[in-house]
PDB file of C-alpha atoms in Angstrom:
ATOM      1  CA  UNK A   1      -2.128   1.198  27.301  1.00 53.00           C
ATOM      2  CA  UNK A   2       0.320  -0.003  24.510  1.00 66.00           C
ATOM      3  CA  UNK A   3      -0.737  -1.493  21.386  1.00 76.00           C
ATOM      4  CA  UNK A   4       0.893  -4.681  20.589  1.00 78.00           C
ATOM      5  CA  UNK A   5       4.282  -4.419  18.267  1.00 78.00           C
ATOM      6  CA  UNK A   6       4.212  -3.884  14.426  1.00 75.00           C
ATOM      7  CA  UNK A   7       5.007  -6.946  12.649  1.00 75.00           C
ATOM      8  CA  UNK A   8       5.458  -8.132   9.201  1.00 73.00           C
ATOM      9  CA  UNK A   9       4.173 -11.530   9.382  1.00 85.00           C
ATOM     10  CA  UNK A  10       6.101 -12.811   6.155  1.00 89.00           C
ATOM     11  CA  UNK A  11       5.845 -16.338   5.325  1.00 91.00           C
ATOM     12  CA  UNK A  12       9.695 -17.187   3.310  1.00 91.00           C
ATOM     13  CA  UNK A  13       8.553 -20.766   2.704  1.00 93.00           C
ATOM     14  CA  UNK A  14       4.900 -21.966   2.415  1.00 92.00           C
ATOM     15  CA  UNK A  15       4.216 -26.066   4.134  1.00 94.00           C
ATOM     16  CA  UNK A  16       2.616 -26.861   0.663  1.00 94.00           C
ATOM     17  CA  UNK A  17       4.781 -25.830  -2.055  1.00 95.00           C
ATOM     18  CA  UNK A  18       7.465 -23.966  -0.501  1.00 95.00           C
ATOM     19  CA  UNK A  19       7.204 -20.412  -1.637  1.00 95.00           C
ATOM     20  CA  UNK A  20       6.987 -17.134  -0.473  1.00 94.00           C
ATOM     21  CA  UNK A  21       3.050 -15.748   0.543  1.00 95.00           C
ATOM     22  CA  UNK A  22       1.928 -12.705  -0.003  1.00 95.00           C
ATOM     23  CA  UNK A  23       1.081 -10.590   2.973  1.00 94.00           C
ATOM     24  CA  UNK A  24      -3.107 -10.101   2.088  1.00 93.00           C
ATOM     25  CA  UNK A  25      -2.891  -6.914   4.728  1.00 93.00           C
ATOM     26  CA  UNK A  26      -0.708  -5.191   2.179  1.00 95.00           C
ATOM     27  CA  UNK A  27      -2.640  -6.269  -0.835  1.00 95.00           C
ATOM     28  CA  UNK A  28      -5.652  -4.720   1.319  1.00 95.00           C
ATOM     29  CA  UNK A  29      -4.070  -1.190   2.524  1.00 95.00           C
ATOM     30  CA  UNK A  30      -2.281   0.042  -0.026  1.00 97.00           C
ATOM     31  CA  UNK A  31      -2.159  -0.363  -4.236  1.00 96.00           C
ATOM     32  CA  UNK A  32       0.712  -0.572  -6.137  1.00 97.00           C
ATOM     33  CA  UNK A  33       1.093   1.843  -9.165  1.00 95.00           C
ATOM     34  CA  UNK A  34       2.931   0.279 -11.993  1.00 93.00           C
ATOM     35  CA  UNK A  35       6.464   3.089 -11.816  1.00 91.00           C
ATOM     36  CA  UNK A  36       6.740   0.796  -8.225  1.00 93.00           C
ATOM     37  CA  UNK A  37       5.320   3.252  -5.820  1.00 94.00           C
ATOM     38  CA  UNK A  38       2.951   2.426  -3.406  1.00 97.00           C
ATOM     39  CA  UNK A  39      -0.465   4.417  -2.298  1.00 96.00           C
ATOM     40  CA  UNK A  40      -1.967   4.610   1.102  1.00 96.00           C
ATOM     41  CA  UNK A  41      -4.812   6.499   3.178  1.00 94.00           C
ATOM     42  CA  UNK A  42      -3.693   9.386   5.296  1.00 95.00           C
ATOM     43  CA  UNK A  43      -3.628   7.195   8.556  1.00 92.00           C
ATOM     44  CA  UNK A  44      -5.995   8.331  11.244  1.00 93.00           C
ATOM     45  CA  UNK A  45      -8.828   8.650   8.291  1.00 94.00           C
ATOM     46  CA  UNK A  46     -11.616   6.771  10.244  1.00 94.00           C
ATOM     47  CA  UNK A  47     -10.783   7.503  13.952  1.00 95.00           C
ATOM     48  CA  UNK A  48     -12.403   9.969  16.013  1.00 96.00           C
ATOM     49  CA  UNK A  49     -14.188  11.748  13.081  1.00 97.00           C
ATOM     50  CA  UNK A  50     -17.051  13.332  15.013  1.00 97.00           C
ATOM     51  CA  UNK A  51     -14.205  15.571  16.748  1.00 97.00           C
ATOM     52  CA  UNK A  52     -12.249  16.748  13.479  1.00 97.00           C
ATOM     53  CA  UNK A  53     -13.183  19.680  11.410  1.00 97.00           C
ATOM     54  CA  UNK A  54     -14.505  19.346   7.959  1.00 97.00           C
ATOM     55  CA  UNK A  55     -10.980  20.654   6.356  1.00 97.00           C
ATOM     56  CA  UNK A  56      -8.930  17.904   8.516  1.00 96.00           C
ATOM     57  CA  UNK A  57     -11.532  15.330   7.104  1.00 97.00           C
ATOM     58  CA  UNK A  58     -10.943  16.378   3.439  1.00 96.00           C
ATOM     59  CA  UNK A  59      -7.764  16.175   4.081  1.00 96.00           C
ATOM     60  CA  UNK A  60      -7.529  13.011   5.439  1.00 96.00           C
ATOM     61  CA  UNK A  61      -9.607  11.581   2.907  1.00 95.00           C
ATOM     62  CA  UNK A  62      -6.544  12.149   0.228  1.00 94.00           C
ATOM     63  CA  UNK A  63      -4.155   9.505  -0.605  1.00 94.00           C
ATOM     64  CA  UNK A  64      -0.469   9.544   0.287  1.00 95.00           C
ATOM     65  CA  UNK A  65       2.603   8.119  -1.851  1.00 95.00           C
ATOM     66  CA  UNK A  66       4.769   5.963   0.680  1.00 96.00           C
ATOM     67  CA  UNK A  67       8.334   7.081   0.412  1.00 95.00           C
ATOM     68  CA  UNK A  68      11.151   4.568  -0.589  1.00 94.00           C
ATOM     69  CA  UNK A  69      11.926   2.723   2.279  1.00 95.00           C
ATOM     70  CA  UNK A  70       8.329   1.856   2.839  1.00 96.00           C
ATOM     71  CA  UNK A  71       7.949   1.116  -0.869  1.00 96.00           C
ATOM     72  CA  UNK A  72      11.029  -1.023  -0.465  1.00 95.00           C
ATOM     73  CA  UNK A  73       9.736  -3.065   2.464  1.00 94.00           C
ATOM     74  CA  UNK A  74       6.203  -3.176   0.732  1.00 96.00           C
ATOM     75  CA  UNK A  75       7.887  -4.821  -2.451  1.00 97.00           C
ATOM     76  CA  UNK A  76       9.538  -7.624  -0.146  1.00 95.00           C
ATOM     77  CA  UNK A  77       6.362  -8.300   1.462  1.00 95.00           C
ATOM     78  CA  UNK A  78       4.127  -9.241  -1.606  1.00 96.00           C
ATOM     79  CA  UNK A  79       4.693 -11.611  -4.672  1.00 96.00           C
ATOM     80  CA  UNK A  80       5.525 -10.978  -8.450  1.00 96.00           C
ATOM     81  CA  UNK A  81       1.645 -11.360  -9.236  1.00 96.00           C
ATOM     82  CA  UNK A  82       1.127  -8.552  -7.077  1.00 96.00           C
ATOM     83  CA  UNK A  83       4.668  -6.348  -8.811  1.00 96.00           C
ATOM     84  CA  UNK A  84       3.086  -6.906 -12.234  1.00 95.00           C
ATOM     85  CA  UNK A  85       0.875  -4.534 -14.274  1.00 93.00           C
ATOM     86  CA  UNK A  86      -2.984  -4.427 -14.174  1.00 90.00           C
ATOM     87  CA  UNK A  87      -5.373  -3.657 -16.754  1.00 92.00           C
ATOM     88  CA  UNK A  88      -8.224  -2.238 -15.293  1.00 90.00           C
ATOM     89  CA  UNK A  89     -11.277  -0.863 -17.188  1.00 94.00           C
ATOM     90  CA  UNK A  90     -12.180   3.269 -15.743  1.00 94.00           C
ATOM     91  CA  UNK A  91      -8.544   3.589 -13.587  1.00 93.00           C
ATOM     92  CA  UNK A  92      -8.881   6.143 -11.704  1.00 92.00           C
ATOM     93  CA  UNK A  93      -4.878   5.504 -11.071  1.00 91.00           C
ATOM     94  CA  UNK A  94      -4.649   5.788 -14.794  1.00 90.00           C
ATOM     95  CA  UNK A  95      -2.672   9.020 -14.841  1.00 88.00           C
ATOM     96  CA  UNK A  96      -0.492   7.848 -12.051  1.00 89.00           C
ATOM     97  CA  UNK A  97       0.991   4.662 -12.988  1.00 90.00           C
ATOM     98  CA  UNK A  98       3.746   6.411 -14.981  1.00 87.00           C
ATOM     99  CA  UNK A  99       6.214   8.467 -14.005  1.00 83.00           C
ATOM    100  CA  UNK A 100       8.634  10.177 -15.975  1.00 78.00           C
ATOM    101  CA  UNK A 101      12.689  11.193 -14.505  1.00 72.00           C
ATOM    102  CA  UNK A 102      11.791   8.601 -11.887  1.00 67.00           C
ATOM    103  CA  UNK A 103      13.462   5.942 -10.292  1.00 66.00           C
ATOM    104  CA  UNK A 104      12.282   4.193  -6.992  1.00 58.00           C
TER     105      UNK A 104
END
């Protein structure tokens, strides 16, 4: 059977005040570091685990940088709350957010 067709769901122009929504799957999937990349979770991470080896589950378990398409398409889908930088107290990210000789 075929899944039903990725789509983006993007709202240009709210009823209320007329602007652009943020897409809240995005906001829930994937975190934005502050150079503009995007993370995600190695997709497949929680299907069929009781038939994968212990090595494909660590590995599965790591996070992945999206490449610059995706990244692109991820910026036009969320808001300029979401684009700006976070303060957050123990980052784990902390190490990540900047990037040096990079431009996305």
């Amino acid at each position: 059977t075929l899944g039903q067709p990725p789509r983006r769901s993007l709202i240009y122009f709210s009823k209320g005040r007329g602007k652009r929504k943020t897409v809240k799957a995005v906001v829930k999937r994937f975190l934005r570091l502050d150079c503009g990349l995007w993370l995600r979770r190695q997709a497949g991470c929680k299907k069929r685990l009781w038939k994968k080896r212990k090595p494909r589950i660590r590995r599965l378990r790591q996070h992945v940088l999206c490449n610059k398409w995706q990244s692109k398409l991820l910026d036009k889908m969320v808001t300029d709350f979401w684009k700006r930088r976070k303060w957050y107290e123990n980052d784990p990210y902390q190490l990540y957010h900047e990037r040096t000789n990079f431009r996305a």
